[in-house]
Amino acid sequence: MQRLPLSMITPGMRTFEEVIDSQGRVLCGKGVEITGEMIEKFKELGVSYITVEGTVVKLPWEKNLEEELGELEYRFSEVSEETLLQIKEIIKELLYEKFKKVSSEGR
Amino acid sequence: MYDATEKRKEVKKKLRKLEGVPTLPPIVQKLSLMIEDERVSLNQIAEVIEKDQVITTKVLRLANSAFYGFPKKVSTVNQAMMLLGLNVLKILIMTSSIFEIIHKEDIGLWEHSIGVAACAKIIAEKVNLAEPQEIATAGLLHDLGRVIQMVTFREEYEVIKKIVQQGKEPLKVEQIVLGIDHAEIGAFLMTQWNLPERLIEAVQSHHFIEQAKKYKKEAACLHLADILIHARGYGKTLEDKLPPFQPQSLKILKISLPEIKEIYYRLEPRLYELKFFTEELKKDFT
């Protein structure tokens, strides 16, 4: 799944979860193919983000797990303070979880 | 020998006279007068702002960015005023020209600043600090001094950057080269602009919490937000590793490690959305 701003949504993408407007009303169910008309409607109703199936758009700034972990190690390379090291573990956990979610959905 | 005390005097003098310091848009003074005048209604203030299309666009854009995290789209100045409060709105207007410089000059610092704003707001909500939106604004401004170093003290800033690249700690280098660090420069300017004392103190003390007198919690909040964003690696500043950490910030805020985990889990989707926001702004300037 991938969460994208409405401006990057194109017809043919499929919703991964319900599309909800700012008042919490469900505008569209999950697994639905998005059409041009729907995009216009979402725009009118002030929807700003939609989560779609798969990873359809390559975001140039996105890093993979190895890159994230490598950079994390670099940032913490001079750290010995105990609390900071625990914060580093929290970030690692967050990263593992984030990438696990992405890969399990891809299968 | 090189005298940092003399340099400090020179820098402060320049700041006091606002020499080479980015100017505030003219609408700011008018608004300040209106805000202080009790006879002026909020609607009248909104009208004045709305007449200035450029300012309105900038303010609404910021209000809608993910660091405030409003579920609803803010589409009018009136709404922004209701949601953010007059103080925050005023600061956003005042500093919109500064923000423009930040993302033109140094996109990494801009990303870092909005990351810290988002994180500071989440922490402020977690520990029930008053006016979390205001704290977010302080987050946005916490490295204002670095922007001023960049535009007003260009030569010195180049020297600072060179020394930092050799592995020296930025805060110390700033003290040696300019006799004053970015936190103090930012606070000094915020005082000149008559911003609330609470925000000034938080910015001034975001590296050394013990320097805060009345607003220790606010300072600790900015400090922790700054550390968490550096640790997560969002944006880029002179500090390519972690700035010095003050563990007492956790004690002052009474925050535990599991709570830091919660903060990160709330922050991550915000940072994800903020990236789209900065990328869009980047397009506007190229």
Short mmCIF file of N, CA, C and O in Angstrom, two decimals, chain A residues 15-78:
data_model
loop_
_atom_site.label_atom_id
_atom_site.label_comp_id
_atom_site.label_asym_id
_atom_site.label_seq_id
_atom_site.Cartn_x
_atom_site.Cartn_y
_atom_site.Cartn_z
N THR A 15 -8.15 1.60 -4.29
CA THR A 15 -8.08 2.02 -2.88
C THR A 15 -7.67 0.84 -2.01
O THR A 15 -8.15 -0.27 -2.18
N PHE A 16 -6.77 1.10 -1.08
CA PHE A 16 -6.32 0.06 -0.15
C PHE A 16 -7.18 0.07 1.11
O PHE A 16 -7.36 -0.92 1.79
N GLU A 17 -7.70 1.28 1.42
CA GLU A 17 -8.62 1.39 2.55
C GLU A 17 -9.70 2.39 2.18
O GLU A 17 -9.61 3.05 1.16
N GLU A 18 -10.71 2.48 3.05
CA GLU A 18 -11.81 3.39 2.76
C GLU A 18 -11.31 4.82 2.62
O GLU A 18 -10.37 5.22 3.29
N VAL A 19 -11.95 5.57 1.73
CA VAL A 19 -11.64 7.00 1.63
C VAL A 19 -12.65 7.74 2.49
O VAL A 19 -13.85 7.57 2.34
N ILE A 20 -12.11 8.54 3.39
CA ILE A 20 -12.98 9.22 4.35
C ILE A 20 -12.80 10.73 4.21
O ILE A 20 -11.67 11.20 4.01
N ASP A 21 -13.89 11.48 4.26
CA ASP A 21 -13.74 12.94 4.16
C ASP A 21 -13.47 13.53 5.55
O ASP A 21 -13.39 12.80 6.54
N SER A 22 -13.32 14.88 5.57
CA SER A 22 -12.91 15.50 6.82
C SER A 22 -13.95 15.33 7.94
O SER A 22 -13.62 15.44 9.11
N GLN A 23 -15.19 15.05 7.57
CA GLN A 23 -16.22 14.85 8.60
C GLN A 23 -16.31 13.38 9.05
O GLN A 23 -17.15 13.04 9.85
N GLY A 24 -15.48 12.56 8.45
CA GLY A 24 -15.48 11.15 8.85
C GLY A 24 -16.46 10.30 8.04
O GLY A 24 -16.65 9.13 8.34
N ARG A 25 -17.06 10.87 7.01
CA ARG A 25 -17.98 10.09 6.17
C ARG A 25 -17.20 9.23 5.19
O ARG A 25 -16.19 9.70 4.61
N VAL A 26 -17.66 8.01 4.98
CA VAL A 26 -16.99 7.12 4.03
C VAL A 26 -17.42 7.49 2.61
O VAL A 26 -18.61 7.48 2.28
N LEU A 27 -16.44 7.83 1.77
CA LEU A 27 -16.78 8.25 0.40
C LEU A 27 -16.64 7.09 -0.58
O LEU A 27 -17.23 7.08 -1.64
N CYS A 28 -15.82 6.11 -0.19
CA CYS A 28 -15.52 5.03 -1.12
C CYS A 28 -14.95 3.86 -0.32
O CYS A 28 -14.19 4.05 0.62
N GLY A 29 -15.34 2.64 -0.69
CA GLY A 29 -14.88 1.46 0.04
C GLY A 29 -13.45 1.09 -0.32
O GLY A 29 -12.80 1.79 -1.09
N LYS A 30 -12.97 -0.06 0.23
CA LYS A 30 -11.61 -0.45 -0.15
C LYS A 30 -11.64 -1.41 -1.33
O LYS A 30 -12.64 -2.08 -1.58
N GLY A 31 -10.51 -1.45 -2.07
CA GLY A 31 -10.42 -2.34 -3.23
C GLY A 31 -11.18 -1.82 -4.44
O GLY A 31 -11.47 -2.55 -5.38
N VAL A 32 -11.51 -0.55 -4.43
CA VAL A 32 -12.28 0.04 -5.54
C VAL A 32 -11.34 0.72 -6.53
O VAL A 32 -10.39 1.39 -6.14
N GLU A 33 -11.61 0.53 -7.83
CA GLU A 33 -10.78 1.21 -8.82
C GLU A 33 -11.21 2.67 -8.93
O GLU A 33 -12.39 2.98 -9.08
N ILE A 34 -10.22 3.56 -8.85
CA ILE A 34 -10.52 5.00 -8.83
C ILE A 34 -10.70 5.52 -10.25
O ILE A 34 -9.92 5.18 -11.15
N THR A 35 -11.74 6.34 -10.46
CA THR A 35 -11.97 6.94 -11.78
C THR A 35 -11.71 8.44 -11.72
O THR A 35 -11.59 9.01 -10.63
N GLY A 36 -11.62 9.06 -12.88
CA GLY A 36 -11.40 10.50 -12.96
C GLY A 36 -12.49 11.29 -12.25
O GLY A 36 -12.22 12.27 -11.56
N GLU A 37 -13.72 10.81 -12.39
CA GLU A 37 -14.85 11.49 -11.73
C GLU A 37 -14.70 11.45 -10.22
O GLU A 37 -14.96 12.44 -9.53
N MET A 38 -14.27 10.29 -9.72
CA MET A 38 -14.09 10.16 -8.28
C MET A 38 -13.03 11.13 -7.78
O MET A 38 -13.20 11.77 -6.74
N ILE A 39 -11.97 11.28 -8.56
CA ILE A 39 -10.90 12.20 -8.13
C ILE A 39 -11.44 13.62 -8.01
O ILE A 39 -11.17 14.32 -7.05
N GLU A 40 -12.25 14.02 -9.00
CA GLU A 40 -12.86 15.36 -8.96
C GLU A 40 -13.71 15.52 -7.71
O GLU A 40 -13.66 16.54 -7.02
N LYS A 41 -14.50 14.49 -7.42
CA LYS A 41 -15.39 14.51 -6.26
C LYS A 41 -14.57 14.64 -4.96
O LYS A 41 -14.90 15.44 -4.07
N PHE A 42 -13.51 13.84 -4.87
CA PHE A 42 -12.64 13.88 -3.67
C PHE A 42 -12.09 15.29 -3.48
O PHE A 42 -12.01 15.80 -2.38
N LYS A 43 -11.70 15.89 -4.60
CA LYS A 43 -11.13 17.24 -4.55
C LYS A 43 -12.15 18.21 -3.94
O LYS A 43 -11.85 18.98 -3.05
N GLU A 44 -13.38 18.12 -4.48
CA GLU A 44 -14.46 19.00 -3.98
C GLU A 44 -14.69 18.82 -2.49
O GLU A 44 -14.97 19.78 -1.77
N LEU A 45 -14.58 17.59 -2.03
CA LEU A 45 -14.90 17.31 -0.64
C LEU A 45 -13.70 17.49 0.30
O LEU A 45 -13.77 17.17 1.48
N GLY A 46 -12.61 17.98 -0.27
CA GLY A 46 -11.46 18.32 0.59
C GLY A 46 -10.64 17.13 1.07
O GLY A 46 -9.98 17.21 2.09
N VAL A 47 -10.67 16.01 0.31
CA VAL A 47 -9.81 14.87 0.68
C VAL A 47 -8.39 15.23 0.28
O VAL A 47 -8.17 15.72 -0.83
N SER A 48 -7.42 15.05 1.18
CA SER A 48 -6.07 15.41 0.77
C SER A 48 -5.17 14.20 0.50
O SER A 48 -4.24 14.28 -0.30
N TYR A 49 -5.42 13.06 1.17
CA TYR A 49 -4.59 11.87 0.96
C TYR A 49 -5.44 10.63 0.75
O TYR A 49 -6.51 10.50 1.35
N ILE A 50 -4.95 9.72 -0.09
CA ILE A 50 -5.64 8.44 -0.31
C ILE A 50 -4.59 7.33 -0.24
O ILE A 50 -3.48 7.48 -0.76
N THR A 51 -4.96 6.23 0.42
CA THR A 51 -4.04 5.09 0.46
C THR A 51 -4.47 4.09 -0.61
O THR A 51 -5.60 3.62 -0.61
N VAL A 52 -3.54 3.80 -1.54
CA VAL A 52 -3.87 2.91 -2.65
C VAL A 52 -3.11 1.59 -2.54
O VAL A 52 -2.13 1.48 -1.79
N GLU A 53 -3.56 0.59 -3.28
CA GLU A 53 -2.92 -0.73 -3.27
C GLU A 53 -1.56 -0.67 -3.96
O GLU A 53 -1.39 0.06 -4.94
N GLY A 54 -0.64 -1.49 -3.49
CA GLY A 54 0.67 -1.62 -4.11
C GLY A 54 1.52 -0.37 -3.93
O GLY A 54 1.12 0.59 -3.28
N THR A 55 2.73 -0.41 -4.53
CA THR A 55 3.58 0.78 -4.51
C THR A 55 3.63 1.27 -5.94
O THR A 55 4.44 0.81 -6.74
N VAL A 56 2.73 2.19 -6.27
CA VAL A 56 2.57 2.58 -7.67
C VAL A 56 3.49 3.71 -8.09
O VAL A 56 3.90 3.78 -9.24
N VAL A 57 3.79 4.61 -7.16
CA VAL A 57 4.62 5.75 -7.52
C VAL A 57 5.97 5.62 -6.83
O VAL A 57 6.04 5.37 -5.63
N LYS A 58 7.04 5.78 -7.61
CA LYS A 58 8.37 5.76 -7.00
C LYS A 58 8.67 7.16 -6.49
O LYS A 58 8.76 8.11 -7.27
N LEU A 59 8.78 7.31 -5.17
CA LEU A 59 9.08 8.62 -4.59
C LEU A 59 10.60 8.74 -4.47
O LEU A 59 11.24 7.95 -3.80
N PRO A 60 11.18 9.75 -5.18
CA PRO A 60 12.65 9.81 -5.27
C PRO A 60 13.35 9.93 -3.90
O PRO A 60 14.50 9.57 -3.78
N TRP A 61 12.62 10.43 -2.89
CA TRP A 61 13.27 10.64 -1.59
C TRP A 61 13.17 9.42 -0.68
O TRP A 61 13.74 9.40 0.39
N GLU A 62 12.43 8.41 -1.10
CA GLU A 62 12.24 7.27 -0.21
C GLU A 62 13.46 6.36 -0.18
O GLU A 62 14.06 6.07 -1.21
N LYS A 63 13.79 5.90 1.03
CA LYS A 63 14.97 5.05 1.19
C LYS A 63 14.51 3.64 1.51
O LYS A 63 13.41 3.44 2.00
N ASN A 64 15.38 2.66 1.22
CA ASN A 64 15.05 1.30 1.63
C ASN A 64 15.57 1.04 3.04
O ASN A 64 16.26 1.88 3.63
N LEU A 65 15.25 -0.13 3.58
CA LEU A 65 15.61 -0.44 4.96
C LEU A 65 17.11 -0.35 5.21
O LEU A 65 17.56 0.22 6.20
N GLU A 66 17.89 -0.90 4.27
CA GLU A 66 19.36 -0.89 4.44
C GLU A 66 19.88 0.54 4.54
O GLU A 66 20.72 0.86 5.38
N GLU A 67 19.38 1.40 3.63
CA GLU A 67 19.85 2.80 3.65
C GLU A 67 19.46 3.47 4.96
O GLU A 67 20.26 4.16 5.59
N GLU A 68 18.21 3.24 5.38
CA GLU A 68 17.74 3.85 6.63
C GLU A 68 18.61 3.40 7.80
O GLU A 68 19.05 4.23 8.61
N LEU A 69 18.88 2.10 7.87
CA LEU A 69 19.66 1.58 9.00
C LEU A 69 21.11 2.09 8.96
O LEU A 69 21.69 2.44 9.98
N GLY A 70 21.67 2.13 7.75
CA GLY A 70 23.04 2.62 7.59
C GLY A 70 23.18 4.06 8.06
O GLY A 70 24.09 4.41 8.82
N GLU A 71 22.22 4.90 7.65
CA GLU A 71 22.27 6.31 8.04
C GLU A 71 22.04 6.48 9.54
O GLU A 71 22.64 7.34 10.17
N LEU A 72 21.19 5.62 10.08
CA LEU A 72 20.93 5.67 11.53
C LEU A 72 22.23 5.38 12.30
O LEU A 72 22.59 6.09 13.24
N GLU A 73 22.95 4.34 11.85
CA GLU A 73 24.22 4.00 12.49
C GLU A 73 25.19 5.19 12.44
O GLU A 73 25.85 5.50 13.41
N TYR A 74 25.24 5.83 11.27
CA TYR A 74 26.15 6.97 11.12
C TYR A 74 25.79 8.08 12.10
O TYR A 74 26.65 8.61 12.80
N ARG A 75 24.51 8.42 12.17
CA ARG A 75 24.08 9.52 13.05
C ARG A 75 24.40 9.23 14.51
O ARG A 75 24.68 10.13 15.28
N PHE A 76 24.36 7.96 14.87
CA PHE A 76 24.59 7.59 16.27
C PHE A 76 26.02 7.14 16.53
O PHE A 76 26.33 6.65 17.61
N SER A 77 26.90 7.32 15.52
CA SER A 77 28.23 6.72 15.65
C SER A 77 29.05 7.26 16.82
O SER A 77 29.96 6.60 17.29
N GLU A 78 28.74 8.48 17.30
CA GLU A 78 29.55 8.99 18.41
C GLU A 78 28.77 9.01 19.72
O GLU A 78 29.19 9.63 20.70
#
